[in-house]
Amino acid sequence: GQALDKRRMSTEPEPTTEAPAAAAEAAPAAAPAAAPAAAAPAAAISFVPGEAGKSDAPAAVDDDEKRAAAIKKQVEYYFSEANLTNDKFMRTEMAKTSEKWVPISVIMTFNRMKALLPGAEHAPVAAAMAGSEVVEVSEDGEKLRRLPALMKKTVTLGGKEFVGRAAVVAHARPLLQKEGELAEEECSFIKDLLSHHAKAAEKIGAGIASIKAGCNPKFPDTRCFVLVRADGSEEDFSYLKCVDALFPLEAPPGKGGKGKGKGKGGGERGSKRGRDEGGAGEPSPKRGRGGAAEGAQKGSETTEAGTSYEPGCIVAVKDLAEGSDISSVKEKLNDA
């Protein structure tokens, strides 16, 4: 037994100890590894904060100061007019409250913010936005919004200045009720407004000879602006699309964007246009004033046939009358 114990002892490795010199050399090497634990991890980003598109040269955000500057630039970009003009998601989020606040938790769902703050912390975002001239932080530090002073802007149309969307619409609506060609000053206003239409060049075509208020042949109950071209052709357009492009931050939720189609003359299609374009508040001939009032009292809409339906319900249509199609039925329901 004693011989076996001796053999076991001889096969076990002897404990090793580092010489003091080796331990001293290893200590400085271990120190840098522990440092990142106190700070946010360095991130390599493949974009330039505050700018659209990607960068060919990834940059490192390796300290708190650089990270805060990058966050500030990126968040200010999200709330910039340049971005909000095309960012329907952000406009929808802003429209959820009357004060236009957007939770930081929503901002942190964006990929670029995830790259800057992998931990999705809210406090660094709120701290980075302190002193911003574009974005304001809520008192609880959990929400952001574009500064109210920047929500309305001044534009010049036809040589006149207009502050905000409502002022432009208020000036345009009376012109829709005029008969015949518009005066030179009025045409100047419409031309400047038209320049903000997404398809302005297509609408102008051979050039504008004159402008008048009229109707799209497919929607005779709707007033709109009509361009009389130099070649004698006519083209109508949605002035509200121009207004929405000018004031994306004030555009009503769900407005703007692509139309549902085009009429024969090229005008934007959709029966809701009657209310949007003319805005005179006059009821459609297909629906009397009394019917409208009664429908409002009952909390439902009433068609010309007297059938009530709740807004948002699904309507099944069968056995269309000869000469009718689904488009005409939709138009009647919308007009009602």
Short mmCIF file of C-alpha atoms in Angstrom, two decimals, residues 9-171:
data_model
loop_
_atom_site.label_atom_id
_atom_site.label_comp_id
_atom_site.label_asym_id
_atom_site.label_seq_id
_atom_site.Cartn_x
_atom_site.Cartn_y
_atom_site.Cartn_z
CA MET A 9 2.23 11.07 -5.58
CA SER A 10 4.90 10.87 -8.24
CA THR A 11 2.34 11.12 -11.11
CA GLU A 12 0.39 14.18 -9.77
CA PRO A 13 1.65 17.53 -11.20
CA GLU A 14 3.38 19.79 -8.79
CA PRO A 15 1.62 23.14 -8.10
CA THR A 16 3.07 26.02 -10.04
CA THR A 17 3.46 29.61 -8.85
CA GLU A 18 4.21 32.76 -10.85
CA ALA A 19 7.40 34.54 -10.09
CA PRO A 20 6.83 38.06 -8.72
CA ALA A 21 8.31 39.56 -11.87
CA ALA A 22 5.90 37.63 -14.12
CA ALA A 23 2.93 38.67 -11.98
CA ALA A 24 3.98 42.31 -12.18
CA GLU A 25 4.16 42.12 -15.97
CA ALA A 26 0.72 40.46 -16.21
CA ALA A 27 -0.99 43.09 -14.02
CA PRO A 28 -0.79 46.04 -16.49
CA ALA A 29 -1.98 43.79 -19.31
CA ALA A 30 -5.08 42.81 -17.34
CA ALA A 31 -6.00 46.39 -16.46
CA PRO A 32 -7.23 47.52 -19.93
CA ALA A 33 -9.48 44.46 -20.17
CA ALA A 34 -11.36 45.55 -17.06
CA ALA A 35 -11.85 49.18 -18.19
CA PRO A 36 -14.70 48.67 -20.71
CA ALA A 37 -16.87 47.19 -17.96
CA ALA A 38 -17.52 50.69 -16.61
CA ALA A 39 -18.31 52.25 -19.97
CA ALA A 40 -20.67 51.38 -22.84
CA PRO A 41 -19.12 48.94 -25.32
CA ALA A 42 -17.47 50.49 -28.37
CA ALA A 43 -19.56 50.26 -31.53
CA ALA A 44 -18.52 50.28 -35.18
CA ILE A 45 -21.21 51.95 -37.26
CA SER A 46 -21.53 51.79 -41.04
CA PHE A 47 -23.38 55.11 -41.37
CA VAL A 48 -22.83 58.79 -40.79
CA PRO A 49 -25.15 59.94 -37.96
CA GLY A 50 -27.64 62.50 -39.18
CA GLU A 51 -27.28 61.55 -42.83
CA ALA A 52 -29.18 59.18 -45.09
CA GLY A 53 -27.42 56.21 -46.67
CA LYS A 54 -24.44 54.16 -45.60
CA SER A 55 -20.78 55.03 -45.32
CA ASP A 56 -18.08 53.01 -47.08
CA ALA A 57 -15.77 53.45 -44.10
CA PRO A 58 -17.20 52.17 -40.79
CA ALA A 59 -16.50 54.51 -37.90
CA ALA A 60 -15.96 53.63 -34.26
CA VAL A 61 -17.97 55.24 -31.48
CA ASP A 62 -15.53 54.44 -28.72
CA ASP A 63 -16.22 57.00 -25.99
CA ASP A 64 -19.16 58.69 -24.30
CA GLU A 65 -18.58 62.06 -25.95
CA LYS A 66 -18.53 60.67 -29.48
CA ARG A 67 -21.53 58.49 -28.73
CA ALA A 68 -23.55 61.43 -27.38
CA ALA A 69 -22.71 63.56 -30.43
CA ALA A 70 -23.72 60.72 -32.78
CA ILE A 71 -27.00 60.17 -30.93
CA LYS A 72 -27.81 63.88 -31.07
CA LYS A 73 -27.19 64.09 -34.81
CA GLN A 74 -29.17 60.95 -35.54
CA VAL A 75 -32.21 61.89 -33.44
CA GLU A 76 -32.25 65.43 -34.85
CA TYR A 77 -32.28 63.88 -38.31
CA TYR A 78 -35.33 61.76 -37.43
CA PHE A 79 -37.19 64.93 -36.41
CA SER A 80 -35.88 67.07 -39.29
CA GLU A 81 -38.22 68.32 -41.98
CA ALA A 82 -36.04 66.63 -44.61
CA ASN A 83 -36.79 63.24 -43.05
CA LEU A 84 -40.37 63.85 -41.93
CA THR A 85 -41.42 64.83 -45.44
CA ASN A 86 -41.05 61.18 -46.47
CA ASP A 87 -41.15 59.34 -43.14
CA LYS A 88 -44.78 58.33 -42.74
CA PHE A 89 -44.03 56.20 -39.67
CA MET A 90 -42.59 59.15 -37.72
CA ARG A 91 -45.46 61.43 -38.76
CA THR A 92 -47.94 58.81 -37.59
CA GLU A 93 -46.18 58.44 -34.25
CA MET A 94 -46.16 62.23 -33.78
CA ALA A 95 -49.86 62.42 -34.62
CA LYS A 96 -50.77 60.03 -31.80
CA THR A 97 -50.69 62.89 -29.29
CA SER A 98 -51.77 66.49 -29.68
CA GLU A 99 -48.39 67.63 -28.35
CA LYS A 100 -46.48 65.49 -30.91
CA TRP A 101 -44.43 63.55 -28.35
CA VAL A 102 -42.72 60.33 -29.49
CA PRO A 103 -41.55 57.85 -26.80
CA ILE A 104 -37.81 57.20 -26.71
CA SER A 105 -38.74 53.52 -26.64
CA VAL A 106 -40.05 53.94 -30.19
CA ILE A 107 -36.90 55.74 -31.33
CA MET A 108 -34.82 52.90 -29.89
CA THR A 109 -36.47 50.42 -32.26
CA PHE A 110 -34.62 52.02 -35.19
CA ASN A 111 -31.60 50.06 -36.38
CA ARG A 112 -29.20 53.00 -36.24
CA MET A 113 -30.12 53.71 -32.64
CA LYS A 114 -29.62 50.04 -31.81
CA ALA A 115 -26.13 50.29 -33.30
CA LEU A 116 -25.32 53.37 -31.22
CA LEU A 117 -26.87 52.01 -28.02
CA PRO A 118 -26.99 48.20 -28.09
CA GLY A 119 -28.42 48.24 -24.57
CA ALA A 120 -31.37 50.45 -25.68
CA GLU A 121 -30.91 52.75 -22.67
CA HIS A 122 -33.15 55.83 -22.57
CA ALA A 123 -31.06 58.05 -20.28
CA PRO A 124 -28.15 58.54 -22.75
CA VAL A 125 -30.62 59.65 -25.43
CA ALA A 126 -32.29 62.20 -23.16
CA ALA A 127 -28.90 63.47 -22.01
CA ALA A 128 -27.57 63.77 -25.56
CA MET A 129 -30.58 65.87 -26.64
CA ALA A 130 -30.14 68.45 -23.87
CA GLY A 131 -29.63 71.83 -25.51
CA SER A 132 -30.74 70.65 -28.97
CA GLU A 133 -32.18 73.37 -31.19
CA VAL A 134 -34.38 70.87 -33.02
CA VAL A 135 -35.61 68.32 -30.47
CA GLU A 136 -37.12 68.79 -27.01
CA VAL A 137 -37.04 66.25 -24.16
CA SER A 138 -40.08 65.74 -21.93
CA GLU A 139 -39.84 66.41 -18.20
CA ASP A 140 -39.82 62.72 -17.38
CA GLY A 141 -36.99 62.14 -19.87
CA GLU A 142 -38.94 59.45 -21.70
CA LYS A 143 -40.30 61.30 -24.75
CA LEU A 144 -39.02 63.50 -27.56
CA ARG A 145 -40.63 65.94 -29.96
CA ARG A 146 -39.68 68.50 -32.57
CA LEU A 147 -39.57 71.96 -30.98
CA PRO A 148 -43.06 73.53 -31.27
CA ALA A 149 -41.53 76.72 -32.68
CA LEU A 150 -40.33 74.69 -35.69
CA MET A 151 -43.64 72.97 -36.36
CA LYS A 152 -44.95 75.88 -38.40
CA LYS A 153 -42.98 77.52 -41.14
CA THR A 154 -43.42 80.53 -43.40
CA VAL A 155 -43.66 80.05 -47.17
CA THR A 156 -43.93 82.54 -50.02
CA LEU A 157 -46.49 81.81 -52.72
CA GLY A 158 -47.44 84.31 -55.39
CA GLY A 159 -45.35 86.97 -53.70
CA LYS A 160 -47.23 86.64 -50.39
CA GLU A 161 -46.08 85.09 -47.14
CA PHE A 162 -48.16 82.43 -45.42
CA VAL A 163 -47.51 81.06 -41.93
CA GLY A 164 -48.58 77.44 -41.62
CA ARG A 165 -50.75 75.06 -43.59
CA ALA A 166 -54.08 76.53 -42.53
CA ALA A 167 -53.20 79.94 -43.97
CA VAL A 168 -52.44 78.48 -47.41
CA VAL A 169 -55.62 76.39 -47.45
CA ALA A 170 -57.70 79.40 -46.34
CA HIS A 171 -56.33 81.42 -49.25
#
